[in-house]
């Protein structure tokens, strides 16, 4: 939650942005991006290793695994994993790979069971990942140790009822990684938020193309002249960079006078020029 002082400071910054007629003093002259960053398989492999394998990734919502024993598959970032609402109430993530010969533990997108059983040879795990059942035990060595053959965990933490995973076992905790956003977002009440629907789209483009379209409002007057543009004052848009790669965009509504113009069909950006 932003306090009143911070809100006043941000509003003043918005006005300053609205008046600005040139880049701020000392703003660096940035080089053009090499186009290969959007096409190179080698660069994409680096991004997978250094971004997606080391960041906290949004994976799901508790409404998708609402009760103890519920589980869901998730495979949006390479290795397939299973996210489990444990019988003890804890939410955990595991590689969806049996410790016997690597078959998938769960094969449907969602399910519910007090035990996770691999379909290949029926090795059976508790919902906390512990291996508890191995058929034909007489064929295994006497000192065969089940305790070191549990499902391999993936880091999994919650922001309220929203589930995040991280493939980096040494990653900092989710709250620390989010930094100031953790408190700023408290007004969204993530501990009470419910899942109304979930939609997935496959886009035929580099992932940054989709992300970058949501990181600026430069395009708004030209791509959305009759929908978003009348609602957003692009000239007073404010971006703040936070640690760990986070950023905050504040896209204010037009001034009252601009809003009145918008009602008459004149976009704010046009009225301001
Ligand atoms: S591969 Fe899972 S029980 Fe054999």
CSV table of C-alpha atoms and ligand atoms in Angstrom, one decimal:
chain,number,residue,atom,x,y,z
A,1,UNK,CA,0.0,0.0,0.0
A,2,UNK,CA,1.4,3.4,-0.9
A,3,UNK,CA,1.4,6.0,1.8
A,4,UNK,CA,0.1,9.5,1.2
A,5,UNK,CA,3.6,11.0,0.9
A,6,UNK,CA,4.6,8.5,-1.8
A,7,UNK,CA,1.3,9.1,-3.7
A,8,UNK,CA,2.0,12.9,-3.7
A,9,UNK,CA,5.5,12.4,-4.9
A,10,UNK,CA,4.3,10.1,-7.7
A,11,UNK,CA,1.6,12.6,-8.7
A,12,UNK,CA,4.3,15.4,-8.9
A,13,UNK,CA,6.5,13.2,-11.0
A,14,UNK,CA,3.6,12.5,-13.4
A,15,UNK,CA,3.1,16.2,-13.8
A,16,UNK,CA,6.8,16.7,-14.5
A,17,UNK,CA,6.6,13.9,-17.1
A,18,UNK,CA,3.6,15.6,-18.7
A,19,UNK,CA,5.6,18.8,-19.0
A,20,UNK,CA,8.9,17.3,-20.1
A,21,UNK,CA,9.9,18.2,-23.7
A,22,UNK,CA,13.2,16.4,-23.8
A,23,UNK,CA,14.9,13.4,-22.1
A,24,UNK,CA,15.9,14.1,-18.5
A,25,UNK,CA,19.3,15.6,-18.0
A,26,UNK,CA,22.0,13.0,-18.0
A,27,UNK,CA,19.8,10.3,-19.5
A,28,UNK,CA,22.2,7.9,-21.2
A,29,UNK,CA,22.3,7.5,-24.9
A,30,UNK,CA,21.4,3.8,-25.2
A,31,UNK,CA,22.7,1.6,-28.0
A,32,UNK,CA,20.3,-0.1,-30.5
A,33,UNK,CA,19.4,-3.7,-29.5
A,34,UNK,CA,20.9,-6.4,-31.8
A,35,UNK,CA,18.0,-8.0,-33.6
A,36,UNK,CA,19.5,-11.4,-32.8
A,37,UNK,CA,18.2,-11.1,-29.2
A,38,UNK,CA,14.8,-11.9,-30.6
A,39,UNK,CA,15.9,-14.6,-33.0
A,40,UNK,CA,19.0,-16.3,-31.7
A,41,UNK,CA,18.6,-19.8,-30.3
A,42,UNK,CA,21.8,-19.3,-28.3
A,43,UNK,CA,20.6,-16.1,-26.7
A,44,UNK,CA,17.3,-17.8,-25.9
A,45,UNK,CA,19.1,-20.6,-24.2
A,46,UNK,CA,21.0,-18.1,-22.1
A,47,UNK,CA,17.7,-16.5,-21.1
A,48,UNK,CA,16.3,-19.8,-20.1
A,49,UNK,CA,19.3,-20.5,-17.9
A,50,UNK,CA,19.6,-17.0,-16.4
A,51,UNK,CA,16.1,-15.7,-16.4
A,52,UNK,CA,13.5,-18.6,-16.3
A,53,UNK,CA,15.6,-21.0,-14.3
A,54,UNK,CA,16.4,-18.4,-11.6
A,55,UNK,CA,13.3,-16.4,-11.3
A,56,UNK,CA,10.1,-16.9,-9.3
A,57,UNK,CA,7.5,-17.9,-11.9
A,58,UNK,CA,3.8,-17.6,-11.6
A,59,UNK,CA,2.5,-21.1,-11.8
A,60,UNK,CA,-1.1,-21.2,-10.6
A,61,UNK,CA,-3.8,-20.3,-8.1
A,62,UNK,CA,-4.9,-22.2,-5.0
A,63,UNK,CA,-8.4,-22.5,-6.5
A,64,UNK,CA,-6.8,-24.9,-9.1
A,65,UNK,CA,-5.8,-27.2,-6.2
A,66,UNK,CA,-8.3,-26.3,-3.6
A,67,UNK,CA,-8.3,-29.3,-1.3
A,68,UNK,CA,-5.6,-31.5,0.3
A,69,UNK,CA,-4.6,-34.2,-2.2
A,70,UNK,CA,-5.3,-31.9,-5.3
A,71,UNK,CA,-2.5,-31.6,-7.8
A,72,UNK,CA,-1.9,-29.9,-11.1
A,73,UNK,CA,0.8,-30.4,-13.8
A,74,UNK,CA,2.8,-27.3,-14.9
A,75,UNK,CA,5.3,-27.3,-17.7
A,76,UNK,CA,5.5,-23.7,-18.9
A,77,UNK,CA,9.2,-23.4,-18.3
A,78,UNK,CA,10.9,-26.5,-19.6
A,79,UNK,CA,10.9,-29.4,-17.1
A,80,UNK,CA,7.5,-30.8,-16.3
A,81,UNK,CA,6.5,-30.4,-12.6
A,82,UNK,CA,3.6,-31.3,-10.5
A,83,UNK,CA,2.2,-28.9,-7.9
A,84,UNK,CA,0.6,-30.6,-4.9
A,85,UNK,CA,-1.7,-29.5,-2.2
A,86,UNK,CA,-0.4,-31.8,0.5
A,87,UNK,CA,-2.5,-33.8,2.9
A,88,UNK,CA,-0.9,-31.7,5.6
A,89,UNK,CA,-2.1,-28.5,3.9
A,90,UNK,CA,1.3,-27.3,2.5
A,91,UNK,CA,1.7,-26.6,-1.2
A,92,UNK,CA,4.7,-28.1,-2.8
A,93,UNK,CA,6.2,-28.6,-6.2
A,94,UNK,CA,8.1,-31.6,-7.5
A,95,UNK,CA,9.7,-32.6,-10.8
A,96,UNK,CA,7.0,-34.8,-12.4
A,97,UNK,CA,9.5,-37.6,-12.7
A,98,UNK,CA,9.5,-40.9,-10.9
A,99,UNK,CA,12.7,-41.7,-8.9
A,100,UNK,CA,12.6,-45.3,-10.4
A,101,UNK,CA,13.0,-44.9,-14.1
A,102,UNK,CA,11.8,-41.4,-14.8
A,103,UNK,CA,8.2,-42.0,-15.9
A,104,UNK,CA,5.8,-39.1,-15.2
A,105,UNK,CA,4.2,-39.4,-11.8
A,106,UNK,CA,0.9,-37.8,-12.9
A,107,UNK,CA,-0.3,-37.9,-16.4
A,108,UNK,CA,-3.5,-35.7,-16.3
A,109,UNK,CA,-3.5,-31.9,-15.9
A,110,UNK,CA,-5.4,-32.0,-12.6
A,111,UNK,CA,-6.4,-34.6,-10.2
A,112,UNK,CA,-6.9,-35.5,-6.5
A,113,UNK,CA,-5.4,-38.4,-4.5
A,114,UNK,CA,-4.0,-38.9,-1.0
A,115,UNK,CA,-1.0,-40.7,-2.7
A,116,UNK,CA,0.9,-40.1,-5.9
A,117,UNK,CA,1.5,-43.4,-7.8
A,118,UNK,CA,3.6,-43.8,-10.8
A,119,UNK,CA,1.8,-45.8,-13.4
A,120,UNK,CA,4.8,-47.6,-14.7
A,121,UNK,CA,5.7,-49.9,-11.8
A,122,UNK,CA,3.5,-48.3,-9.1
A,123,UNK,CA,6.1,-46.7,-6.9
A,124,UNK,CA,4.0,-44.7,-4.5
A,125,UNK,CA,4.7,-41.3,-2.9
A,126,UNK,CA,3.1,-39.3,-0.2
A,127,UNK,CA,1.9,-35.8,-1.1
A,128,UNK,CA,5.0,-34.5,0.6
A,129,UNK,CA,7.1,-36.4,-1.9
A,130,UNK,CA,8.2,-39.2,0.4
A,131,UNK,CA,8.5,-42.6,-1.3
A,132,UNK,CA,6.4,-45.0,0.7
A,133,UNK,CA,5.6,-47.9,-1.6
A,134,UNK,CA,7.7,-50.1,-3.8
A,135,UNK,CA,6.2,-53.3,-5.2
A,136,UNK,CA,8.1,-56.5,-5.2
A,137,UNK,CA,10.4,-55.4,-2.4
A,138,UNK,CA,12.1,-58.9,-2.3
A,139,UNK,CA,13.7,-58.0,-5.6
A,140,UNK,CA,15.5,-55.0,-4.2
A,141,UNK,CA,18.6,-55.1,-1.9
A,142,UNK,CA,17.9,-55.5,1.8
A,143,UNK,CA,19.4,-52.1,2.5
A,144,UNK,CA,17.4,-50.4,-0.3
A,145,UNK,CA,16.7,-46.9,1.2
A,146,UNK,CA,13.3,-45.4,0.4
A,147,UNK,CA,14.1,-42.2,2.3
A,148,UNK,CA,16.6,-41.0,-0.2
A,149,UNK,CA,14.4,-41.7,-3.2
A,150,UNK,CA,11.6,-39.2,-2.6
A,151,UNK,CA,10.3,-36.9,-5.4
A,152,UNK,CA,12.8,-34.2,-6.2
A,153,UNK,CA,11.4,-30.8,-5.0
A,154,UNK,CA,11.2,-27.6,-6.9
A,155,UNK,CA,11.0,-24.4,-4.8
A,156,UNK,CA,7.4,-23.3,-4.3
A,157,UNK,CA,6.0,-20.4,-2.3
A,158,UNK,CA,2.8,-18.4,-2.1
A,159,UNK,CA,1.8,-14.8,-2.5
A,160,UNK,CA,-1.5,-15.1,-0.7
A,161,UNK,CA,-3.3,-17.7,-2.8
A,162,UNK,CA,-1.1,-17.3,-5.8
A,163,UNK,CA,1.5,-20.1,-6.4
A,164,UNK,CA,5.0,-19.4,-7.6
A,165,UNK,CA,7.8,-21.8,-8.4
A,166,UNK,CA,11.5,-21.4,-8.8
A,167,UNK,CA,13.9,-24.0,-10.3
A,168,UNK,CA,16.9,-22.5,-8.5
A,169,UNK,CA,17.2,-24.2,-5.1
A,170,UNK,CA,19.4,-21.4,-3.9
A,171,UNK,CA,16.9,-18.6,-4.9
A,172,UNK,CA,16.1,-16.0,-2.3
A,173,UNK,CA,12.6,-16.3,-0.8
A,174,UNK,CA,9.7,-15.0,-2.9
A,175,UNK,CA,9.0,-12.1,-0.5
A,176,UNK,CA,12.6,-10.9,-0.6
A,177,UNK,CA,12.7,-11.3,-4.4
A,178,UNK,CA,9.6,-9.2,-4.8
A,179,UNK,CA,11.1,-6.4,-2.7
A,180,UNK,CA,8.9,-3.3,-2.3
A,181,UNK,CA,6.1,-4.9,-4.5
A,182,UNK,CA,5.2,-7.3,-1.7
A,183,UNK,CA,3.9,-4.4,0.4
A,184,UNK,CA,2.7,-2.3,-2.4
A,185,UNK,CA,0.5,-5.1,-3.6
A,186,UNK,CA,-1.1,-5.7,-0.2
A,187,UNK,CA,-4.1,-3.7,-1.3
A,188,UNK,CA,-4.9,-6.4,-3.9
A,189,UNK,CA,-5.5,-8.8,-1.0
A,190,UNK,CA,-3.9,-11.8,-2.7
A,191,UNK,CA,-4.9,-13.9,0.3
A,192,UNK,CA,-8.6,-13.5,-0.6
A,193,UNK,CA,-8.3,-13.2,-4.4
A,194,UNK,CA,-10.3,-15.9,-6.3
A,195,UNK,CA,-9.7,-17.4,-9.7
A,196,UNK,CA,-12.5,-16.6,-12.1
A,197,UNK,CA,-11.0,-18.0,-15.3
A,198,UNK,CA,-7.7,-19.0,-16.8
A,199,UNK,CA,-6.8,-18.6,-20.5
A,200,UNK,CA,-3.7,-19.6,-22.3
A,201,UNK,CA,-2.5,-18.4,-25.7
A,202,UNK,CA,0.4,-19.6,-27.7
A,203,UNK,CA,2.0,-16.6,-29.5
A,204,UNK,CA,4.3,-17.1,-32.4
A,205,UNK,CA,7.0,-14.7,-31.3
A,206,UNK,CA,9.9,-14.3,-29.0
A,207,UNK,CA,8.7,-14.0,-25.4
A,208,UNK,CA,10.1,-10.5,-25.1
A,209,UNK,CA,7.8,-9.2,-27.9
A,210,UNK,CA,4.8,-10.0,-25.7
A,211,UNK,CA,6.3,-8.7,-22.5
A,212,UNK,CA,7.6,-5.5,-24.0
A,213,UNK,CA,4.1,-4.5,-25.3
A,214,UNK,CA,3.1,-4.4,-21.7
A,215,UNK,CA,6.0,-2.3,-20.5
A,216,UNK,CA,5.3,1.0,-22.4
A,217,UNK,CA,2.3,3.1,-23.4
A,218,UNK,CA,4.1,4.7,-26.4
A,219,UNK,CA,2.1,2.5,-28.7
A,220,UNK,CA,-1.3,3.1,-27.0
A,221,UNK,CA,-2.5,6.1,-29.1
A,222,UNK,CA,-1.7,4.3,-32.3
A,223,UNK,CA,-2.7,0.7,-31.6
A,224,UNK,CA,-5.7,1.4,-29.2
A,225,UNK,CA,-6.9,4.9,-30.3
A,226,UNK,CA,-10.5,4.3,-29.5
A,227,UNK,CA,-10.3,1.9,-26.5
A,228,UNK,CA,-7.3,2.4,-24.1
A,229,UNK,CA,-6.1,5.8,-25.4
A,230,UNK,CA,-9.1,7.8,-24.0
A,231,UNK,CA,-8.5,6.2,-20.6
A,232,UNK,CA,-4.7,6.6,-20.3
A,233,UNK,CA,-2.7,9.8,-20.3
A,234,UNK,CA,0.4,8.4,-22.1
A,235,UNK,CA,2.4,11.6,-21.5
A,236,UNK,CA,2.1,11.4,-17.7
A,237,UNK,CA,3.0,7.7,-17.6
A,238,UNK,CA,5.5,6.8,-14.9
A,239,UNK,CA,7.9,3.9,-14.8
A,240,UNK,CA,9.9,2.9,-11.7
A,241,UNK,CA,12.7,0.3,-11.8
A,242,UNK,CA,13.0,-2.0,-8.7
A,243,UNK,CA,15.7,-4.5,-7.7
A,244,UNK,CA,15.6,-8.1,-9.1
A,245,UNK,CA,14.3,-7.0,-12.5
A,246,UNK,CA,10.9,-5.7,-11.3
A,247,UNK,CA,9.3,-2.5,-12.6
A,248,UNK,CA,6.2,-0.6,-11.9
A,249,UNK,CA,4.2,1.3,-14.5
A,250,UNK,CA,1.7,3.9,-13.4
A,251,UNK,CA,-0.6,4.8,-16.3
A,252,UNK,CA,-2.8,7.6,-15.0
A,253,UNK,CA,-6.2,8.5,-16.2
A,254,UNK,CA,-6.4,11.7,-18.2
A,255,UNK,CA,-7.0,15.0,-16.4
A,256,UNK,CA,-10.6,15.8,-15.9
A,257,UNK,CA,-10.5,18.2,-18.8
A,258,UNK,CA,-8.9,15.6,-21.0
A,259,UNK,CA,-11.5,13.0,-19.9
A,260,UNK,CA,-14.2,15.4,-21.0
A,261,UNK,CA,-12.5,15.7,-24.3
A,262,UNK,CA,-12.3,11.9,-24.5
A,263,UNK,CA,-16.0,11.6,-23.9
A,264,UNK,CA,-16.4,13.8,-27.0
A,265,UNK,CA,-14.2,11.3,-28.9
A,266,UNK,CA,-10.9,13.2,-28.8
A,267,UNK,CA,-8.0,11.0,-27.4
A,268,UNK,CA,-6.1,12.6,-24.6
A,269,UNK,CA,-2.8,12.4,-26.4
A,270,UNK,CA,-4.2,14.4,-29.3
A,271,UNK,CA,-5.8,17.0,-27.0
A,272,UNK,CA,-2.5,17.5,-25.2
A,273,UNK,CA,-0.5,18.2,-28.3
B,1,LIG,S1,9.3,-45.6,-13.5
B,1,LIG,FE1,7.9,-45.1,-11.9
B,1,LIG,S2,7.6,-47.0,-10.8
B,1,LIG,FE2,9.0,-47.4,-12.4
